[in-house]
Amino acid sequence: MTAPVIPTAGPYLLANARLHRSLTPDLKATFDADGFALADIAVADGKISAIAAREQPLPTHAIDLTGRIVLPAFIDCHTHIDKGHIWTRKRNPDGSFMGALNATGEDRAARWNATDVAQRMEFSLRCAYAHGTKAIRTHLDSVAPQETISWPVFEQMRERWRGRIELQAACLFGIESARDFVWLEMLAKRVAAAKGVLGTVTYMVPDLDELLDRMFGHAIALGLDLDFHADETDDVAAISLKKIAEAALRHKFQGRILVGHCCSLARQPDRDVLDTLDKVARARLAVVSLPMCNLYLQDRRHDGTTPRWRGVTLLHEMKARGIPVAVASDNTRDPFYAYGDLDMLEVYRMATRILHFDHPVADWPQTIAATPADIMRLQGAGTLAAGGPADLVIFRGRSWTELLSRPESERVVVRDGRTIERVIPDYSELDALMV
Ligand SMILES: [Zn+2]
């Protein structure tokens, strides 16, 4: 089974592509129990000109994909490419959340000049692009004075990668820093100037409601979307997801709100959970789960015992209530997660196993494509549709079990109708930054 060869010029037809119902809204076909149907994708001028159910006979000029799965290019809506790949010089001493926070803070203060941040960001973006991702939202540590270093680097990277990866950024700082009104206002204006997203990490501080009001106030005044890290802990007293929903309702917020992690929700009594989810649905919050990072940090034990829970939040219950849910990479090779390569297929494979995105698969594939595209306000991304860009990934797998059992290292990534050269950078390129 050799890789399909896409012509380097002119229109073409990809025949016998296996497409998923949840990511091809316009396809009229008979879908199998796994949600797949065979279809032909016509490509011209970098766009999908038509998608039609496979019918006999096969046109002689067609490229026969022999039933390979084709997915839209991935959307990764929660990453930290400013932190990425520092592991070699700054590891997590004990695998805990506090270990991660402290180690990263030390590395940031000592090493994160513009060159260091830019080179590590570039490495991450090359990985993501080669794996088939077309849009990324990164959080940027914005604890003073880092915001003055990382935001200009982000703006340069966004320009440099335009047309290959659509890059977004959200600021990140502990919510208690919002007590400094002058600094917060300055940061919010800096974020707005960069067309970024206003973000923070919530903790259960006594004045959380008041500080959330400040965040919402700036977001409304400046027309910004919001992005929170919330409740990344097993502490049942961590209820900031509910607090964020209440704040959104209190402010009648009209922008988009994405909330990441929400781990503690899975540890709370059902009655509390249902009350929170009612509010989250009414406030139109979206939630992103970070299954690999959660599995790594949550329930980490130092008494010689084995972790007993998976760390992820309640995506099934959320989706059942119509709350938009996504999964994403989160950290890569830094003290918050020692592994990872910004490969959304790996994220989906792990999510399938950790979160049970199977039996049935249903519309869970939307969590790495259509749903995060909507959260990030990306038009024409995350689905395969006539008139949309021919940004897609062709796999060897012809079923979920084939797709999710191997790394799919030989996948073919097509962007604007043409095969990209997939070059995954060598780690040795980072060696000079690690000494
Ligand atoms: Zn994160």
Short mmCIF file of C-alpha atoms in Angstrom, two decimals, residues 18-405:
data_model
loop_
_atom_site.label_atom_id
_atom_site.label_comp_id
_atom_site.label_asym_id
_atom_site.label_seq_id
_atom_site.Cartn_x
_atom_site.Cartn_y
_atom_site.Cartn_z
CA ARG A 18 -13.33 7.26 3.88
CA LEU A 19 -15.03 10.29 5.44
CA HIS A 20 -16.69 10.66 8.82
CA ARG A 21 -20.25 11.88 9.11
CA SER A 22 -19.43 14.29 11.94
CA LEU A 23 -16.86 16.18 9.84
CA THR A 24 -18.55 16.23 6.43
CA PRO A 25 -21.84 18.02 7.05
CA ASP A 26 -22.89 18.19 3.38
CA LEU A 27 -22.15 14.62 2.33
CA LYS A 28 -25.24 12.68 1.32
CA ALA A 29 -24.28 9.05 1.75
CA THR A 30 -25.07 5.89 3.64
CA PHE A 31 -22.78 5.84 6.66
CA ASP A 32 -21.69 2.63 8.35
CA ALA A 33 -21.93 1.85 12.06
CA ASP A 34 -18.63 3.68 12.68
CA GLY A 35 -19.98 6.80 10.96
CA PHE A 36 -17.93 6.38 7.80
CA ALA A 37 -18.85 6.48 4.13
CA LEU A 38 -16.76 6.18 0.99
CA ALA A 39 -16.69 9.35 -1.05
CA ASP A 40 -14.84 11.20 -3.78
CA ILE A 41 -13.27 14.61 -3.12
CA ALA A 42 -12.71 16.89 -6.09
CA VAL A 43 -9.96 19.49 -5.57
CA ALA A 44 -9.30 22.56 -7.70
CA ASP A 45 -7.47 25.81 -7.05
CA GLY A 46 -6.60 24.78 -3.49
CA LYS A 47 -10.24 24.23 -2.56
CA ILE A 48 -12.60 21.31 -2.31
CA SER A 49 -14.87 21.79 -5.33
CA ALA A 50 -17.15 18.84 -4.58
CA ILE A 51 -17.64 15.90 -2.26
CA ALA A 52 -19.88 13.08 -3.43
CA ALA A 53 -20.67 9.57 -2.29
CA ARG A 54 -18.60 6.93 -4.09
CA GLU A 55 -20.40 5.47 -7.07
CA GLN A 56 -19.21 3.03 -9.68
CA PRO A 57 -17.27 3.10 -11.88
CA LEU A 58 -14.03 4.70 -10.70
CA PRO A 59 -12.98 7.48 -13.09
CA THR A 60 -9.72 6.55 -14.84
CA HIS A 61 -8.00 9.80 -13.86
CA ALA A 62 -8.88 9.49 -10.16
CA ILE A 63 -6.38 8.98 -7.34
CA ASP A 64 -7.70 5.85 -5.63
CA LEU A 65 -7.35 6.17 -1.85
CA THR A 66 -8.60 2.56 -1.44
CA GLY A 67 -10.71 3.42 1.57
CA ARG A 68 -8.15 5.36 3.58
CA ILE A 69 -9.56 7.70 6.23
CA VAL A 70 -9.37 11.40 5.37
CA LEU A 71 -9.84 13.98 8.13
CA PRO A 72 -9.80 17.77 7.95
CA ALA A 73 -6.56 19.39 9.10
CA PHE A 74 -6.49 19.52 12.90
CA ILE A 75 -7.35 22.44 15.19
CA ASP A 76 -5.44 22.55 18.51
CA CYS A 77 -7.17 25.08 20.75
CA HIS A 78 -5.12 24.83 23.96
CA THR A 79 -1.32 24.68 23.92
CA HIS A 80 1.68 26.34 25.60
CA ILE A 81 4.30 26.71 22.90
CA ASP A 82 6.09 29.38 24.93
CA LYS A 83 6.86 26.68 27.55
CA GLY A 84 7.44 23.84 25.11
CA HIS A 85 10.59 21.71 25.01
CA ILE A 86 12.35 23.07 28.10
CA TRP A 87 12.29 19.65 29.76
CA THR A 88 15.94 18.85 29.07
CA ARG A 89 17.11 21.89 31.05
CA LYS A 90 14.22 22.12 33.53
CA ARG A 91 12.44 18.96 34.52
CA ASN A 92 9.59 18.52 36.96
CA PRO A 93 11.27 17.32 40.17
CA ASP A 94 8.36 15.17 41.34
CA GLY A 95 5.72 15.08 38.59
CA SER A 96 3.30 17.24 40.61
CA PHE A 97 1.36 20.35 39.60
CA MET A 98 3.25 22.51 42.10
CA GLY A 99 6.51 21.02 40.89
CA ALA A 100 5.55 22.06 37.37
CA LEU A 101 4.52 25.56 38.39
CA ASN A 102 7.70 26.24 40.35
CA ALA A 103 10.09 24.70 37.83
CA THR A 104 8.53 26.61 34.94
CA GLY A 105 8.60 29.86 36.91
CA GLU A 106 12.31 29.43 37.59
CA ASP A 107 13.08 28.64 33.97
CA ARG A 108 10.97 31.56 32.74
CA ALA A 109 12.73 34.07 34.98
CA ALA A 110 16.18 32.78 34.07
CA ARG A 111 15.95 31.86 30.40
CA TRP A 112 12.93 33.17 28.48
CA ASN A 113 14.44 35.92 26.39
CA ALA A 114 12.98 36.62 22.96
CA THR A 115 15.44 34.35 21.13
CA ASP A 116 14.81 31.42 23.44
CA VAL A 117 11.02 31.75 23.23
CA ALA A 118 11.07 32.22 19.45
CA GLN A 119 13.27 29.22 18.75
CA ARG A 120 11.22 26.89 20.91
CA MET A 121 7.96 28.21 19.42
CA GLU A 122 9.32 27.66 15.93
CA PHE A 123 10.24 24.07 16.81
CA SER A 124 6.74 23.41 18.15
CA LEU A 125 5.02 24.92 15.12
CA ARG A 126 7.14 22.81 12.76
CA CYS A 127 6.08 19.67 14.66
CA ALA A 128 2.39 20.62 14.64
CA TYR A 129 2.43 21.54 10.94
CA ALA A 130 4.10 18.28 9.95
CA HIS A 131 1.50 16.32 11.91
CA GLY A 132 -1.35 18.02 10.05
CA THR A 133 -2.46 20.90 12.31
CA LYS A 134 -3.60 24.14 10.69
CA ALA A 135 -4.58 26.28 13.68
CA ILE A 136 -3.23 26.62 17.21
CA ARG A 137 -4.16 28.68 20.22
CA THR A 138 -1.27 29.05 22.63
CA HIS A 139 -1.34 30.51 26.09
CA LEU A 140 1.48 32.93 26.82
CA ASP A 141 2.82 33.24 30.35
CA SER A 142 2.24 36.93 30.94
CA VAL A 143 3.55 37.39 34.45
CA ALA A 144 5.49 40.67 34.47
CA PRO A 145 7.87 41.26 32.76
CA GLN A 146 7.37 38.21 30.50
CA GLU A 147 4.44 39.80 28.67
CA THR A 148 6.80 42.40 27.21
CA ILE A 149 8.97 39.61 25.77
CA SER A 150 6.54 36.90 24.64
CA TRP A 151 3.78 38.97 23.00
CA PRO A 152 6.06 40.58 20.40
CA VAL A 153 7.54 37.14 19.68
CA PHE A 154 4.03 35.76 19.22
CA GLU A 155 3.15 38.55 16.78
CA GLN A 156 6.26 37.79 14.72
CA MET A 157 5.54 34.05 14.74
CA ARG A 158 1.94 34.59 13.70
CA GLU A 159 3.13 36.56 10.66
CA ARG A 160 5.88 34.09 9.85
CA TRP A 161 3.45 31.16 9.92
CA ARG A 162 0.47 32.81 8.26
CA GLY A 163 -0.95 30.52 5.59
CA ARG A 164 0.52 27.44 7.25
CA ILE A 165 -0.69 27.68 10.86
CA GLU A 166 -3.26 30.17 12.06
CA LEU A 167 -1.81 31.18 15.41
CA GLN A 168 -3.80 32.67 18.28
CA ALA A 169 -2.64 33.61 21.77
CA ALA A 170 -4.24 34.07 25.18
CA CYS A 171 -2.48 35.67 28.13
CA LEU A 172 -1.87 33.54 31.19
CA PHE A 173 -1.29 34.55 34.80
CA GLY A 174 -2.59 33.53 38.21
CA ILE A 175 -5.92 35.29 38.91
CA GLU A 176 -4.52 36.96 42.04
CA SER A 177 -2.40 39.18 39.76
CA ALA A 178 -5.67 40.76 38.60
CA ARG A 179 -5.75 42.58 41.95
CA ASP A 180 -3.24 44.99 40.41
CA PHE A 181 -5.76 46.99 38.41
CA VAL A 182 -3.20 49.15 36.62
CA TRP A 183 -1.17 46.15 35.47
CA LEU A 184 -4.28 44.21 34.41
CA GLU A 185 -5.56 47.11 32.36
CA MET A 186 -2.19 47.46 30.67
CA LEU A 187 -2.05 43.74 29.90
CA ALA A 188 -5.62 43.67 28.57
CA LYS A 189 -4.80 46.54 26.21
CA ARG A 190 -1.62 44.77 25.07
CA VAL A 191 -3.64 41.61 24.37
CA ALA A 192 -6.25 43.63 22.47
CA ALA A 193 -3.52 45.32 20.41
CA ALA A 194 -2.30 41.87 19.38
CA LYS A 195 -5.88 40.70 18.65
CA GLY A 196 -5.40 38.10 21.36
CA VAL A 197 -7.66 36.44 23.90
CA LEU A 198 -7.87 37.46 27.56
CA GLY A 199 -6.96 34.52 29.78
CA THR A 200 -6.06 33.66 33.35
CA VAL A 201 -5.70 30.72 35.74
CA THR A 202 -8.42 30.78 38.36
CA TYR A 203 -7.79 29.68 41.92
CA MET A 204 -10.28 29.61 44.80
CA VAL A 205 -9.11 32.92 46.24
CA PRO A 206 -11.56 34.72 48.56
CA ASP A 207 -12.10 37.55 46.06
CA LEU A 208 -12.50 35.29 43.00
CA ASP A 209 -15.88 36.76 42.01
CA GLU A 210 -14.53 40.30 42.11
CA LEU A 211 -11.44 39.38 40.12
CA LEU A 212 -13.56 37.56 37.53
CA ASP A 213 -15.67 40.71 37.27
CA ARG A 214 -12.51 42.61 36.37
CA MET A 215 -11.63 40.08 33.68
CA PHE A 216 -15.11 40.23 32.19
CA GLY A 217 -15.10 44.01 32.44
CA HIS A 218 -11.92 44.32 30.39
CA ALA A 219 -13.10 41.69 27.89
CA ILE A 220 -16.36 43.56 27.33
CA ALA A 221 -14.66 46.96 27.11
CA LEU A 222 -12.10 45.73 24.59
CA GLY A 223 -14.24 43.20 22.68
CA LEU A 224 -12.07 40.23 23.68
CA ASP A 225 -12.90 36.55 23.98
CA LEU A 226 -11.98 34.81 27.23
CA ASP A 227 -9.97 31.66 27.93
CA PHE A 228 -9.58 30.21 31.42
CA HIS A 229 -7.51 27.52 33.07
CA ALA A 230 -9.84 26.27 35.80
CA ASP A 231 -9.81 23.68 38.56
CA GLU A 232 -6.76 21.70 37.47
CA THR A 233 -6.83 19.79 40.74
CA ASP A 234 -8.59 16.94 42.53
CA ASP A 235 -9.72 19.32 45.29
CA VAL A 236 -13.54 19.11 45.37
CA ALA A 237 -13.63 22.63 46.80
CA ALA A 238 -12.33 23.98 43.46
CA ILE A 239 -15.50 25.29 41.80
CA SER A 240 -14.18 28.07 39.61
CA LEU A 241 -15.89 26.60 36.52
CA LYS A 242 -19.19 27.42 38.22
CA LYS A 243 -17.89 30.84 39.23
CA ILE A 244 -16.90 31.60 35.62
CA ALA A 245 -20.35 30.54 34.38
CA GLU A 246 -22.01 32.73 37.00
CA ALA A 247 -19.82 35.66 36.01
CA ALA A 248 -20.68 35.17 32.33
CA LEU A 249 -24.38 35.17 33.17
CA ARG A 250 -23.98 38.17 35.51
CA HIS A 251 -22.27 40.19 32.77
CA LYS A 252 -24.50 38.86 29.95
CA PHE A 253 -21.23 38.21 28.13
CA GLN A 254 -21.62 37.97 24.35
CA GLY A 255 -18.10 36.82 23.37
CA ARG A 256 -16.70 33.31 23.36
CA ILE A 257 -15.50 31.70 26.57
CA LEU A 258 -13.30 28.63 26.61
CA VAL A 259 -12.51 26.88 29.88
CA GLY A 260 -9.74 24.30 30.11
CA HIS A 261 -9.16 21.38 32.51
CA CYS A 262 -12.09 21.43 35.02
CA CYS A 263 -10.60 18.28 36.60
CA SER A 264 -12.15 18.70 40.04
CA LEU A 265 -15.64 18.50 38.54
CA ALA A 266 -15.13 14.76 38.13
CA ARG A 267 -14.58 14.42 41.89
CA GLN A 268 -17.65 16.36 43.04
CA PRO A 269 -21.05 14.98 44.10
CA ASP A 270 -23.53 14.50 41.26
CA ARG A 271 -25.94 17.18 42.50
CA ASP A 272 -23.19 19.83 42.49
CA VAL A 273 -22.00 18.66 39.09
CA LEU A 274 -25.46 18.97 37.56
CA ASP A 275 -25.95 22.44 38.99
CA THR A 276 -22.60 23.57 37.57
CA LEU A 277 -23.28 22.05 34.16
CA ASP A 278 -26.68 23.73 33.99
CA LYS A 279 -24.94 27.07 34.48
CA VAL A 280 -22.14 26.24 32.04
CA ALA A 281 -24.72 25.40 29.35
CA ARG A 282 -26.79 28.53 30.03
CA ALA A 283 -23.68 30.72 29.95
CA ARG A 284 -22.65 29.13 26.61
CA LEU A 285 -19.19 28.19 27.86
CA ALA A 286 -17.08 25.78 25.82
CA VAL A 287 -14.80 23.31 27.58
CA VAL A 288 -11.50 21.82 26.44
CA SER A 289 -10.08 18.73 28.10
CA LEU A 290 -6.35 18.09 28.08
CA PRO A 291 -6.29 14.34 28.58
CA MET A 292 -2.56 13.66 28.33
CA CYS A 293 -1.50 16.43 30.70
CA ASN A 294 -4.29 15.53 33.13
CA LEU A 295 -3.28 11.88 33.14
CA TYR A 296 0.29 12.94 33.90
CA LEU A 297 -0.28 15.49 36.67
CA GLN A 298 -3.54 14.46 38.34
CA ASP A 299 -3.55 11.84 41.11
CA ARG A 300 0.24 11.87 41.13
CA ARG A 301 1.24 10.11 44.35
CA HIS A 302 4.42 10.18 46.35
CA ASP A 303 3.64 7.39 48.82
CA GLY A 304 4.39 4.47 46.57
CA THR A 305 0.75 3.99 45.57
CA THR A 306 -0.83 3.87 42.13
CA PRO A 307 -3.04 6.61 40.60
CA ARG A 308 -6.73 5.69 40.74
CA TRP A 309 -8.40 8.20 38.41
CA ARG A 310 -7.81 9.54 34.94
CA GLY A 311 -7.81 13.25 35.71
CA VAL A 312 -10.13 14.30 32.90
CA THR A 313 -13.36 16.24 33.23
CA LEU A 314 -16.91 15.13 32.43
CA LEU A 315 -17.02 15.53 28.66
CA HIS A 316 -19.84 13.03 28.12
CA GLU A 317 -22.16 14.83 30.51
CA MET A 318 -21.21 18.17 28.97
CA LYS A 319 -21.79 17.06 25.41
CA ALA A 320 -25.14 15.55 26.38
CA ARG A 321 -26.17 19.05 27.48
CA GLY A 322 -25.05 20.70 24.29
CA ILE A 323 -21.91 22.25 25.79
CA PRO A 324 -19.24 22.49 23.04
CA VAL A 325 -16.33 20.22 24.02
CA ALA A 326 -12.84 19.88 22.56
CA VAL A 327 -9.62 18.07 23.36
CA ALA A 328 -6.18 19.57 22.84
CA SER A 329 -2.44 19.06 23.31
CA ASP A 330 -1.72 21.37 26.27
CA ASN A 331 1.94 21.16 27.26
CA THR A 332 4.76 19.51 25.34
CA ARG A 333 8.01 18.39 26.92
CA ASP A 334 7.96 20.85 29.78
CA PRO A 335 7.46 20.46 33.56
CA PHE A 336 3.65 20.21 33.12
CA TYR A 337 3.96 17.26 30.75
CA ALA A 338 7.19 15.44 30.02
CA TYR A 339 6.08 14.19 26.60
CA GLY A 340 4.04 15.19 23.56
CA ASP A 341 4.68 16.52 20.06
CA LEU A 342 1.60 18.61 19.19
CA ASP A 343 0.23 15.66 17.24
CA MET A 344 -3.55 15.90 17.39
CA LEU A 345 -3.89 12.33 16.21
CA GLU A 346 -2.03 11.28 19.35
CA VAL A 347 -4.34 13.51 21.40
CA TYR A 348 -7.40 11.91 19.81
CA ARG A 349 -5.98 8.41 20.24
CA MET A 350 -5.30 9.06 23.92
CA ALA A 351 -8.66 10.79 24.39
CA THR A 352 -10.40 7.78 22.89
CA ARG A 353 -8.78 5.56 25.47
CA ILE A 354 -8.89 7.86 28.50
CA LEU A 355 -12.31 9.44 27.86
CA HIS A 356 -14.01 6.58 25.99
CA PHE A 357 -14.61 8.32 22.69
CA ASP A 358 -15.89 5.01 21.34
CA HIS A 359 -18.80 2.55 21.43
CA PRO A 360 -20.12 4.63 19.80
CA VAL A 361 -17.60 7.04 18.24
CA ALA A 362 -20.60 9.23 17.46
CA ASP A 363 -19.48 12.81 16.77
CA TRP A 364 -16.40 12.78 19.04
CA PRO A 365 -14.08 13.45 16.05
CA GLN A 366 -15.45 16.99 16.12
CA THR A 367 -13.42 17.56 19.32
CA ILE A 368 -10.19 17.94 17.31
CA ALA A 369 -11.60 19.81 14.33
CA ALA A 370 -15.04 21.36 13.92
CA THR A 371 -15.66 22.28 17.56
CA PRO A 372 -12.30 23.94 18.31
CA ALA A 373 -12.55 25.72 14.94
CA ASP A 374 -15.82 27.24 16.08
CA ILE A 375 -14.40 28.12 19.49
CA MET A 376 -11.50 29.90 17.75
CA ARG A 377 -13.85 31.61 15.26
CA LEU A 378 -12.12 30.01 12.27
CA GLN A 379 -14.29 30.12 9.18
CA GLY A 380 -14.14 27.10 6.87
CA ALA A 381 -11.90 25.06 9.16
CA GLY A 382 -12.48 21.78 10.93
CA THR A 383 -14.78 20.23 8.35
CA LEU A 384 -14.51 18.93 4.80
CA ALA A 385 -16.98 20.77 2.60
CA ALA A 386 -17.36 21.98 -0.95
CA GLY A 387 -16.07 25.53 -1.22
CA GLY A 388 -13.75 25.09 1.75
CA PRO A 389 -9.95 24.84 1.62
CA ALA A 390 -8.46 21.48 0.63
CA ASP A 391 -6.69 21.16 3.99
CA LEU A 392 -6.80 17.50 4.91
CA VAL A 393 -4.87 14.54 6.25
CA ILE A 394 -4.86 11.18 4.47
CA PHE A 395 -4.11 8.22 6.73
CA ARG A 396 -3.33 4.58 6.07
CA GLY A 397 -6.03 3.41 8.46
CA ARG A 398 -9.39 2.43 6.98
CA SER A 399 -11.26 2.07 10.27
CA TRP A 400 -11.01 3.46 13.79
CA THR A 401 -9.13 0.40 14.99
CA GLU A 402 -6.57 0.75 12.19
CA LEU A 403 -6.29 4.51 12.57
CA LEU A 404 -5.84 4.55 16.33
CA SER A 405 -3.56 1.53 16.73
#
